Structure formats: structure tokens, C-alpha cells
Short mmCIF file of C-alpha atoms and ligand atoms in Angstrom, two decimals:
data_model
loop_
_atom_site.label_atom_id
_atom_site.label_comp_id
_atom_site.label_asym_id
_atom_site.label_seq_id
_atom_site.Cartn_x
_atom_site.Cartn_y
_atom_site.Cartn_z
CA UNK H 146 29.95 10.71 -13.05
CA UNK H 147 33.94 9.80 -14.01
CA UNK H 148 35.97 12.47 -15.81
CA UNK H 149 37.48 9.46 -17.52
CA UNK H 150 35.60 7.60 -19.63
CA UNK H 151 36.57 3.77 -20.10
CA UNK H 152 35.78 1.93 -23.29
CA UNK H 153 34.24 -1.57 -22.45
CA UNK H 154 35.07 -3.64 -25.58
CA UNK H 155 33.70 -7.20 -26.57
CA UNK H 156 36.53 -9.34 -27.50
CA UNK H 157 38.67 -10.21 -24.14
CA UNK H 158 42.73 -9.64 -24.88
CA UNK H 159 43.28 -13.56 -24.51
CA UNK H 160 41.47 -14.41 -27.06
CA UNK H 161 42.95 -12.76 -29.78
CA UNK H 162 46.45 -13.50 -27.70
CA UNK H 163 45.39 -16.93 -28.02
CA UNK H 164 44.89 -16.47 -31.91
CA UNK H 165 48.16 -15.13 -32.76
CA UNK H 166 49.31 -18.93 -32.26
CA UNK H 167 46.54 -20.20 -34.95
CA UNK H 168 48.48 -22.82 -37.58
CA UNK H 169 46.50 -20.63 -40.16
CA UNK H 170 48.50 -16.81 -41.07
CA UNK H 171 45.01 -15.47 -41.98
CA UNK H 172 44.27 -15.70 -38.64
CA UNK H 173 47.51 -14.82 -36.83
CA UNK H 174 47.55 -11.58 -38.99
CA UNK H 175 43.73 -10.93 -38.23
CA UNK H 176 44.30 -11.16 -34.45
CA UNK H 177 47.44 -9.30 -34.45
CA UNK H 178 45.67 -6.72 -36.52
CA UNK H 179 43.05 -6.11 -33.70
CA UNK H 180 45.12 -5.89 -31.00
CA UNK H 181 47.12 -3.02 -32.92
CA UNK H 182 43.69 -1.08 -33.66
CA UNK H 183 41.93 -1.69 -30.23
CA UNK H 184 45.41 -0.45 -28.87
CA UNK H 185 45.12 2.53 -31.51
CA UNK H 186 41.00 2.98 -29.77
CA UNK H 187 42.41 3.28 -26.05
CA UNK H 188 44.58 6.10 -27.28
CA UNK H 189 41.72 7.08 -29.14
CA UNK H 190 39.69 7.26 -26.04
CA UNK H 191 39.00 11.11 -25.21
CA UNK H 192 38.13 11.86 -28.86
CA UNK H 193 35.21 9.91 -28.18
CA UNK H 194 34.13 11.81 -24.68
CA UNK H 195 34.49 14.78 -26.29
CA UNK H 196 31.54 13.82 -28.64
CA UNK H 197 28.78 15.69 -27.66
CA UNK H 198 25.19 14.75 -26.63
CA UNK H 199 24.30 11.45 -26.96
CA UNK H 200 23.48 10.92 -22.47
CA UNK H 201 21.06 12.98 -22.65
CA UNK H 202 17.32 12.33 -21.98
CA UNK H 203 15.23 10.32 -24.14
CA UNK H 204 12.75 7.88 -23.42
CA UNK H 205 15.23 5.60 -24.50
CA UNK H 206 14.81 6.26 -28.13
CA UNK H 207 17.15 4.73 -30.59
CA UNK H 208 19.19 6.26 -33.28
CA UNK H 209 21.67 4.04 -35.77
CA UNK H 210 24.40 6.02 -37.35
CA UNK H 211 26.70 3.92 -40.30
CA UNK H 212 30.46 5.05 -40.16
CA UNK H 213 31.24 3.78 -43.39
CA UNK H 214 34.24 2.33 -42.14
CA UNK H 215 35.26 5.69 -40.69
CA UNK H 216 36.31 6.34 -36.52
CA UNK H 217 34.72 9.68 -36.64
CA UNK H 218 31.36 9.77 -35.23
CA UNK H 219 31.21 13.31 -36.48
CA UNK H 220 30.82 12.17 -40.51
CA UNK H 221 28.30 9.12 -39.86
CA UNK H 222 25.30 9.15 -41.31
CA UNK H 223 21.49 8.83 -40.01
CA UNK H 224 20.74 4.86 -40.84
CA UNK H 225 17.80 4.27 -38.45
CA UNK H 226 15.85 6.42 -36.43
CA UNK H 227 13.01 5.49 -34.05
CA UNK H 228 10.09 6.92 -36.57
CA UNK H 229 11.81 6.11 -39.34
CA UNK H 230 11.30 3.23 -41.73
CA UNK H 231 13.64 -0.28 -41.29
CA UNK H 232 17.08 0.14 -42.93
CA UNK H 233 18.30 -1.59 -46.16
CA UNK H 234 21.38 -2.23 -44.38
CA UNK H 235 21.20 -5.00 -41.87
CA UNK H 236 24.13 -4.21 -39.86
CA UNK H 237 21.58 -1.05 -39.12
CA UNK H 238 18.36 -3.42 -38.67
CA UNK H 239 20.30 -5.81 -36.55
CA UNK H 240 21.62 -3.26 -33.99
CA UNK H 241 18.49 -1.40 -33.53
CA UNK H 242 16.70 -4.15 -33.10
CA UNK H 243 19.43 -5.17 -30.42
CA UNK H 244 19.49 -2.14 -28.29
CA UNK H 245 15.47 -2.45 -28.42
CA UNK H 246 15.23 -5.87 -26.75
CA UNK H 247 17.68 -4.35 -24.78
CA UNK H 248 15.59 -1.37 -23.56
CA UNK H 249 12.40 -3.36 -23.77
CA UNK H 250 14.41 -6.18 -21.09
CA UNK H 251 15.59 -3.80 -18.64
CA UNK H 252 11.68 -1.75 -18.96
CA UNK H 253 9.73 -4.47 -18.51
CA UNK H 254 11.78 -7.00 -16.18
CA UNK H 255 13.03 -4.73 -13.75
CA UNK H 256 10.78 -1.84 -14.47
CA UNK H 257 14.06 0.59 -15.46
CA UNK H 258 14.39 3.15 -17.72
CA UNK H 259 17.09 2.73 -20.14
CA UNK H 260 20.64 2.02 -19.09
CA UNK H 261 20.85 5.22 -16.86
CA UNK H 262 17.57 4.54 -15.64
CA UNK H 263 16.10 7.75 -16.87
CA UNK H 264 15.64 7.03 -20.53
CA UNK H 265 19.20 7.68 -21.30
CA UNK H 266 19.28 7.88 -24.92
CA UNK H 267 20.45 5.01 -27.27
CA UNK H 268 22.68 5.81 -30.21
CA UNK H 269 24.66 2.63 -32.14
CA UNK H 270 27.22 3.43 -34.43
CA UNK H 271 27.89 0.23 -37.38
CA UNK H 272 30.16 -0.39 -39.68
CA UNK H 273 33.01 1.64 -37.26
CA UNK H 274 36.40 1.30 -39.04
CA UNK H 275 37.17 -0.87 -42.21
CA UNK H 276 37.24 -5.34 -40.94
CA UNK H 277 37.42 -3.73 -37.32
CA UNK H 278 37.01 -6.86 -35.27
CA UNK H 279 35.26 -5.69 -32.07
CA UNK H 280 32.17 -4.04 -30.59
CA UNK H 281 33.03 -1.00 -27.73
CA UNK H 282 30.60 0.73 -25.36
CA UNK H 283 31.75 3.96 -24.82
CA UNK H 284 30.05 5.17 -21.59
CA UNK H 285 27.34 6.69 -24.38
CA UNK H 286 27.38 4.68 -27.85
CA UNK H 287 27.78 1.25 -28.95
CA UNK H 288 29.91 0.99 -31.94
CA UNK H 289 29.64 -2.57 -33.98
CA UNK H 290 32.95 -3.28 -35.84
CA UNK H 291 31.98 -5.75 -38.93
CA UNK H 292 34.74 -8.09 -38.29
CA UNK H 293 37.17 -9.45 -41.02
CA UNK H 294 35.35 -12.08 -41.99
CA UNK H 295 38.35 -14.42 -41.49
CA UNK H 296 38.14 -14.83 -37.01
CA UNK H 297 34.79 -12.72 -36.69
CA UNK H 298 31.53 -12.11 -38.20
CA UNK H 299 29.54 -8.84 -38.10
CA UNK H 300 29.79 -7.96 -34.16
CA UNK H 301 25.52 -6.76 -34.72
CA UNK H 302 24.97 -10.74 -34.70
CA UNK H 303 24.87 -11.26 -31.41
CA UNK H 304 22.27 -10.27 -28.95
CA UNK H 305 23.99 -11.22 -25.88
CA UNK H 306 27.67 -9.45 -26.52
CA UNK H 307 25.13 -6.62 -27.46
CA UNK H 308 23.46 -6.77 -23.68
CA UNK H 309 26.35 -7.61 -22.08
CA UNK H 310 27.63 -4.10 -23.66
CA UNK H 311 24.95 -2.32 -22.46
CA UNK H 312 24.96 -3.45 -19.30
CA UNK H 313 28.35 -2.00 -18.49
CA UNK H 314 26.48 1.34 -18.50
CA UNK H 315 24.19 -0.33 -16.19
CA UNK H 316 26.71 -1.21 -13.52
CA UNK H 317 28.11 2.53 -14.53
CA UNK H 318 24.93 4.04 -13.25
CA UNK H 319 24.14 1.67 -10.17
CA UNK H 320 27.37 0.64 -8.47
CA UNK H 321 29.68 1.61 -10.46
CA UNK H 322 32.08 -1.45 -9.74
CA UNK H 323 35.77 -0.76 -10.31
CA UNK H 324 37.15 -1.74 -13.62
CA UNK H 325 39.99 -3.40 -11.95
CA UNK H 326 40.61 -7.25 -9.93
CA UNK H 327 37.56 -8.55 -8.03
CA UNK H 328 35.29 -5.37 -8.75
CA UNK H 329 36.18 -5.93 -12.45
CA UNK H 330 35.44 -9.21 -12.71
CA UNK H 331 32.17 -8.30 -10.89
CA UNK H 332 31.83 -5.94 -13.12
CA UNK H 333 32.67 -7.88 -16.02
CA UNK H 334 30.37 -11.27 -14.57
CA UNK H 335 27.02 -8.50 -14.29
CA UNK H 336 27.27 -7.98 -18.01
CA UNK H 337 27.51 -11.47 -19.17
CA UNK H 338 24.52 -12.19 -16.50
CA UNK H 339 22.10 -9.98 -17.97
CA UNK H 340 23.83 -10.25 -21.72
CA UNK H 341 22.00 -14.20 -21.28
CA UNK H 342 18.89 -12.86 -19.61
CA UNK H 343 18.27 -10.67 -22.33
CA UNK H 344 18.84 -13.22 -24.53
CA UNK H 345 16.44 -16.20 -22.85
CA UNK H 346 14.35 -13.22 -22.33
CA UNK H 347 14.08 -12.76 -26.37
CA UNK H 348 13.56 -16.01 -26.78
CA UNK H 349 11.36 -17.13 -23.77
CA UNK H 350 14.23 -19.66 -22.70
CA UNK H 351 13.95 -21.24 -19.24
CA UNK H 352 17.37 -21.70 -17.44
CA UNK H 353 17.31 -25.40 -18.63
CA UNK H 354 16.37 -24.67 -22.18
CA UNK H 355 19.50 -21.69 -22.68
CA UNK H 356 22.50 -22.12 -23.74
CA UNK H 357 23.99 -19.75 -21.41
CA UNK H 358 26.40 -18.96 -23.93
CA UNK H 359 28.18 -15.21 -24.45
CA UNK H 360 28.64 -14.37 -28.48
CA UNK H 361 27.92 -17.86 -29.69
CA UNK H 362 27.72 -15.69 -32.54
CA UNK H 363 31.33 -13.92 -32.97
CA UNK H 364 33.12 -16.08 -34.48
CA UNK H 365 33.31 -17.35 -38.49
CA UNK H 366 34.09 -21.08 -38.50
CA UNK H 367 37.71 -20.61 -39.76
CA UNK H 368 38.28 -20.47 -36.27
CA UNK H 369 37.75 -23.12 -33.51
CA UNK H 370 35.90 -21.49 -31.28
CA UNK H 371 32.06 -21.54 -30.12
CA UNK H 372 31.61 -18.50 -28.07
CA UNK H 373 33.50 -16.15 -26.09
CA UNK H 374 32.14 -17.59 -22.39
CA UNK H 375 30.02 -20.18 -20.71
CA UNK H 376 28.34 -19.61 -17.79
CA UNK H 377 27.08 -22.93 -17.19
CA UNK H 378 30.83 -23.64 -17.48
CA UNK H 379 33.20 -21.68 -17.01
CA UNK H 380 36.21 -23.02 -18.78
CA UNK H 381 34.64 -24.67 -21.42
CA UNK H 382 33.26 -21.91 -24.31
CA UNK H 383 36.43 -23.18 -26.19
CA UNK H 384 39.70 -25.16 -26.29
CA UNK H 385 41.87 -23.03 -23.95
CA UNK H 386 39.02 -20.93 -22.20
CA UNK H 387 40.88 -19.28 -19.30
CA UNK H 388 37.72 -18.97 -16.89
CA UNK H 389 37.84 -20.82 -13.18
CA UNK H 390 34.94 -21.69 -12.31
CA UNK H 391 35.74 -21.75 -8.34
CA UNK H 392 38.12 -19.89 -5.49
CA UNK H 393 40.54 -22.47 -5.81
CA UNK H 394 40.96 -21.42 -9.46
CA UNK H 395 40.99 -17.85 -9.57
CA UNK H 396 43.34 -15.97 -11.72
CA UNK H 397 46.24 -14.07 -9.97
CA UNK H 398 47.12 -11.92 -13.09
CA UNK H 399 48.14 -8.17 -14.14
CA UNK H 400 47.00 -8.62 -17.44
CA UNK H 401 43.08 -8.01 -18.02
CA UNK H 402 43.08 -5.35 -15.37
CA UNK H 403 43.75 -8.32 -13.17
CA UNK H 404 42.38 -10.67 -15.47
CA UNK H 405 38.39 -9.03 -14.70
CA UNK H 406 37.51 -11.89 -18.08
CA UNK H 407 38.73 -14.61 -16.09
CA UNK H 408 37.59 -14.68 -12.80
CA UNK H 409 34.08 -13.41 -13.77
CA UNK H 410 33.63 -16.97 -14.98
CA UNK H 411 33.18 -17.56 -10.65
CA UNK H 412 30.02 -15.30 -10.10
CA UNK H 413 29.07 -16.34 -13.22
CA UNK H 414 28.91 -19.79 -12.25
CA UNK H 415 27.47 -18.88 -9.28
CA UNK H 416 24.26 -16.96 -10.98
CA UNK H 417 23.78 -20.24 -13.25
CA UNK H 418 24.07 -22.75 -10.31
CA UNK H 419 21.27 -20.26 -8.40
CA UNK H 420 19.19 -20.85 -11.65
CA UNK H 421 19.36 -23.84 -12.39
CA UNK H 422 18.29 -24.23 -8.53
CA UNK H 423 15.33 -22.08 -8.67
CA UNK H 424 14.46 -23.44 -12.23
CA UNK H 425 11.92 -21.90 -15.08
CA UNK H 426 12.84 -18.31 -16.51
CA UNK H 427 16.36 -17.24 -15.02
CA UNK H 428 14.87 -13.27 -15.15
CA UNK H 429 12.33 -13.97 -12.76
CA UNK H 430 13.49 -14.81 -9.26
CA UNK H 431 17.49 -15.34 -9.88
CA UNK H 432 17.39 -12.15 -12.14
CA UNK H 433 15.71 -9.81 -9.27
CA UNK H 434 18.20 -11.01 -7.17
CA UNK H 435 21.18 -9.74 -8.47
CA UNK H 436 19.94 -6.66 -9.94
CA UNK H 437 18.63 -5.77 -6.49
CA UNK H 438 22.21 -6.77 -5.10
CA UNK H 439 23.51 -4.89 -7.79
CA UNK H 440 22.15 -2.02 -6.94
CA UNK H 441 22.82 -1.88 -3.10
CA UNK H 442 26.67 -2.34 -3.86
CA UNK H 443 29.38 -0.03 -4.46
CA UNK H 444 32.19 0.67 -6.26
CA UNK H 445 34.43 -1.42 -4.60
CA UNK H 446 32.27 -4.27 -3.63
CA UNK H 447 34.05 -8.00 -3.99
CA UNK H 448 32.77 -11.15 -4.75
CA UNK H 449 32.21 -11.80 -0.69
CA UNK H 450 30.09 -8.94 0.07
CA UNK H 451 27.94 -9.58 -3.26
CA UNK H 452 27.56 -13.45 -1.95
CA UNK H 453 26.35 -12.11 0.78
CA UNK H 454 24.28 -9.20 -0.58
CA UNK H 455 22.05 -11.65 -2.86
CA UNK H 456 21.36 -14.17 0.25
CA UNK H 457 20.36 -11.38 1.86
CA UNK H 458 18.36 -10.07 -1.28
CA UNK H 459 16.67 -13.21 -1.75
CA UNK H 460 15.39 -13.65 1.63
CA UNK H 461 13.97 -9.62 1.48
CA UNK H 462 12.76 -10.33 -1.96
CA UNK H 463 11.39 -14.01 -1.30
CA UNK H 464 11.25 -15.58 1.62
CA UNK H 465 13.77 -16.02 4.39
CA UNK H 466 15.19 -19.74 4.86
CA UNK H 467 13.08 -20.41 0.97
CA UNK H 468 14.02 -21.76 -1.88
CA UNK H 469 15.39 -18.78 -3.62
CA UNK H 470 17.71 -18.22 -0.51
CA UNK H 471 19.09 -21.98 -0.30
CA UNK H 472 19.71 -21.67 -3.89
CA UNK H 473 21.56 -18.28 -3.56
CA UNK H 474 23.52 -20.19 -0.07
CA UNK H 475 24.42 -23.88 -1.97
CA UNK H 476 25.43 -21.34 -5.55
CA UNK H 477 27.73 -19.44 -3.34
CA UNK H 478 29.17 -22.61 -1.60
CA UNK H 479 30.34 -24.55 -4.85
CA UNK H 480 32.17 -22.01 -6.06
CA UNK H 481 34.23 -22.05 -3.28
CA UNK H 482 32.66 -19.00 -1.44
CA UNK H 483 30.97 -19.67 2.34
CA UNK H 484 27.96 -17.04 2.78
CA UNK H 485 28.24 -14.76 5.79
CA UNK H 486 25.57 -14.03 8.17
CA UNK H 487 23.49 -17.18 7.72
CA UNK H 488 21.76 -18.16 10.86
CA UNK H 489 22.56 -21.53 12.07
CA UNK H 490 19.75 -23.71 11.16
CA UNK H 491 19.62 -22.97 7.49
CA UNK H 492 23.34 -23.12 7.24
CA UNK H 493 23.02 -26.67 9.03
CA UNK H 494 20.32 -27.31 6.59
CA UNK H 495 22.64 -26.81 4.22
CA UNK H 496 25.15 -28.93 5.49
CA UNK H 497 22.88 -31.64 5.48
CA UNK H 498 22.53 -31.29 1.61
CA UNK H 499 25.94 -31.21 0.65
CA UNK H 500 26.62 -34.31 3.66
CA UNK H 501 24.93 -36.62 1.25
CA UNK H 502 25.57 -35.88 -1.56
CA UNK H 503 29.39 -37.04 -0.03
CA UNK H 504 30.08 -38.62 -3.41
CA UNK H 505 29.79 -35.66 -5.22
CA UNK H 506 31.98 -34.20 -3.40
CA UNK H 507 34.95 -36.60 -3.95
CA UNK H 508 34.18 -36.21 -7.22
CA UNK H 509 34.10 -32.86 -6.80
CA UNK H 510 37.93 -32.80 -5.22
CA UNK H 511 39.14 -34.60 -8.79
CA UNK H 512 37.92 -32.49 -10.86
CA UNK H 513 39.63 -29.72 -8.65
CA UNK H 514 42.64 -31.52 -8.95
CA UNK H 515 42.50 -31.90 -12.78
CA UNK H 516 41.14 -28.28 -12.50
CA UNK H 517 44.40 -27.05 -11.15
CA UNK H 518 46.44 -29.52 -13.44
CA UNK H 519 44.53 -27.60 -16.52
CA UNK H 520 45.45 -24.25 -14.92
CA UNK H 521 49.07 -25.25 -14.45
CA UNK H 522 49.21 -26.24 -18.39
CA UNK H 523 47.72 -22.86 -18.96
CA UNK H 524 50.04 -20.69 -17.18
CA UNK H 525 52.61 -22.57 -19.18
CA UNK H 526 50.86 -22.17 -22.18
CA UNK H 527 50.54 -18.31 -21.31
CA UNK H 528 54.21 -18.22 -20.85
CA UNK H 529 55.11 -19.72 -24.24
CA UNK H 530 52.58 -16.86 -25.57
CA UNK H 531 54.70 -14.07 -24.20
CA UNK H 532 57.77 -15.85 -25.76
CA UNK H 533 55.88 -16.00 -29.09
CA UNK H 534 55.29 -12.35 -28.71
CA UNK H 535 58.37 -11.33 -27.79
CA UNK H 536 59.77 -13.17 -30.81
CA UNK H 537 57.56 -11.76 -33.62
CA UNK H 538 57.94 -8.08 -31.71
CA UNK H 539 61.52 -8.68 -32.74
CA UNK H 540 61.48 -9.50 -36.06
CA UNK H 541 58.70 -6.90 -36.71
CA UNK H 542 61.05 -4.57 -35.66
CA UNK H 543 63.81 -5.78 -37.88
ZN1 LIG B 220 32.57 -6.61 -20.76
#
């Protein structure tokens, strides 16, 4: 295992940067505060890594601790354990339940014994820091802030976010996708896929009943954001959502580890399209294909190899040339990735399907131009943000 532990935060940096532009001074202040505390957390990760004990086998037993608004785990007190009664604290119970649902999902759907496949115990820490606007998984435990009540609500309220964070642990213990550029965006996407699947499984929703949103519950009504991300409609979870849903709009940036929270929109959309084409519960065939492909991947896997693997797995697990494999092939095609190693007969069949919908193809290209224009507008906005931030720094330095 890596000696350097990476902290996975639930709230991507671009959302906080966007909120620095809010018309509401309270929201701007809260966003700045969160950016500062997140930076402080990065500095503190060696302290977190030094915390003893949690990553030991324990049949996925859950324990929730109350940080009592501090940041030192040593002073946290027990709030709820596997054998104990429910807590009088709602946040502790919500965290406990979400850890349990995620554990149960991996056990029942994929026969996986907790995050590491070996019964790793699940420790949650609630009321981390004061009004802390984030939740994170540090490789051993899950921490939750209360939110400031201005931008963010209590972060124990979103099962898709909690499952997303824990899924980073599953990825760490399987493919170990490097958290940078395409492998990093794939790492993010895998977490979104399992994040929404845990929620859909909990609510017993089919692919067409689900809303495919990550973090619907995290924002207060004071901010104009519906959710953090949408797998069904990347780029549309909120007004200036920067996620592309096609390779032609891949975001080239050095920030956010090479746009890991943006470009995850591309494989996210491919998963959604696969699930929509297959129909029924998305955790069944689509989930199984993705899970087996994750296990067959390595730390350097990029979109193309992952797409090829999902195609291969769909054939291995179900039927070569069958509905599942066709769905996977078509889904990647629609996000601009052509699966390699497809036998000629199947590729031809797929080509025919695309030809028949040539009108839709034309509409797609108009949409692609529109998206490109939107992306350019986004870049201009980003420049504006940078200038505003720099100005802010000059002002605060005075
Ligand atoms: Zn993440």
C-alpha cells in the first residue's frame, strides 16, 4: 500500500471557486473559509495517516465517533457501535446507516467483504471541525463536517456522497487508479458510479426511475445548485457545471489533478447510457460489468483501455454480441470512444444502428458545437474567477 495517504474530499474545488463569485457576501465568505480549511486539511494528512488502528480486519464492523467539533481524532468520543443502541445524535445515526448500506451493497451485489474485500472495519467521524463544509475518506476513516448552513447542509445526509467516498477505498484496494488525468478521472467516475448505485439499490430504483445525481442533499436552499454532479446529464447538475459528456470536450487543465472531477463526466455518461440501454436495475448487469472491469484494471488504466475491458467483460459475463455487450459498445461510441478489438460483424451491426438515426446524429453535431461554445464561455468565466481570486488575495494582503 502507498505510504502517502491521499485525502478524498467530497466537494470538488471548482464548486467552491464558483461560489466565491456569489452575489451573497455570506456565501462568498463561507466558500473562502472552506477553501482555506481544505488546504489546511491537506497539510494535516500526515497526522491522519499516523492515526493507529482502523484498517484492521473486523467483518466490516461500524463505529461512529463524535469529534465534538474538533479535528483531533484522539479526542473523539464513541457515538454508536455495531452492538450499541441508536445514538441521540441524528448525524451519528445517519453516518452509521450509510456506512451499513454501502457495506451491505458491496456484500450482496458483488459478494465483496467490505472496502478491502477482507472485512475492513468502517469508522466514521461526525461533527468534524466547526461548520466544516466537506466530507472525506482518508484511506482509513470517513469524516463528516456539519456544513455551515449557508452553502452546505450536514454532510451525513447524502448516501450517494458517502458511498462515493467509500468507493475510493474499493478502487484503492483493486485497480489503484492513479489520481491524476485520465486514470484519476476514471477513479472519480468509479466512485460516482458506485455512489449512485448504492443509492439506487437502497431505494430499489430501476435505471429509468433513478435521478442519477450525486449529492442532491448537500446544498442549502441559499445556493442555486441542485447537486454536485449528474451521471445522466454531465454539465447540467448546476448552472456552471464544468463536466463534459464527450471526448471532444475533454477538459485540459492542470488544476484539480488534471480535471479529475470534470472529465469523470465522460465515463459517467457511458455508464448511464449502458444502464439505460440494458434497462432494469443498474446494479445488475451494468454494475457487474463495471465492477469486474475495475478489478481487471491497473493504476495506469485510461478511458480507452477501460472501455475495451468493459466490452470484453460484457461478453465474458453475459453473451458475446448480446444486449449487454451491444449496450456497452454503443455507450462508449456516444461519448466519443471507439472500443477496439470488436469483431467486424458486431461493429457493422452497431454502424447500422447509428446510420438509422442519422437525424439524431445531425442534432448531435449541433449539440456538440453548442457544447464547445459553452466550454469556451466556461474558460472565459474561469479566467474571470482567477482574476477575481487574485484581486481578493491582494485585498486581503493589505
Ligand atoms: Zn471523489
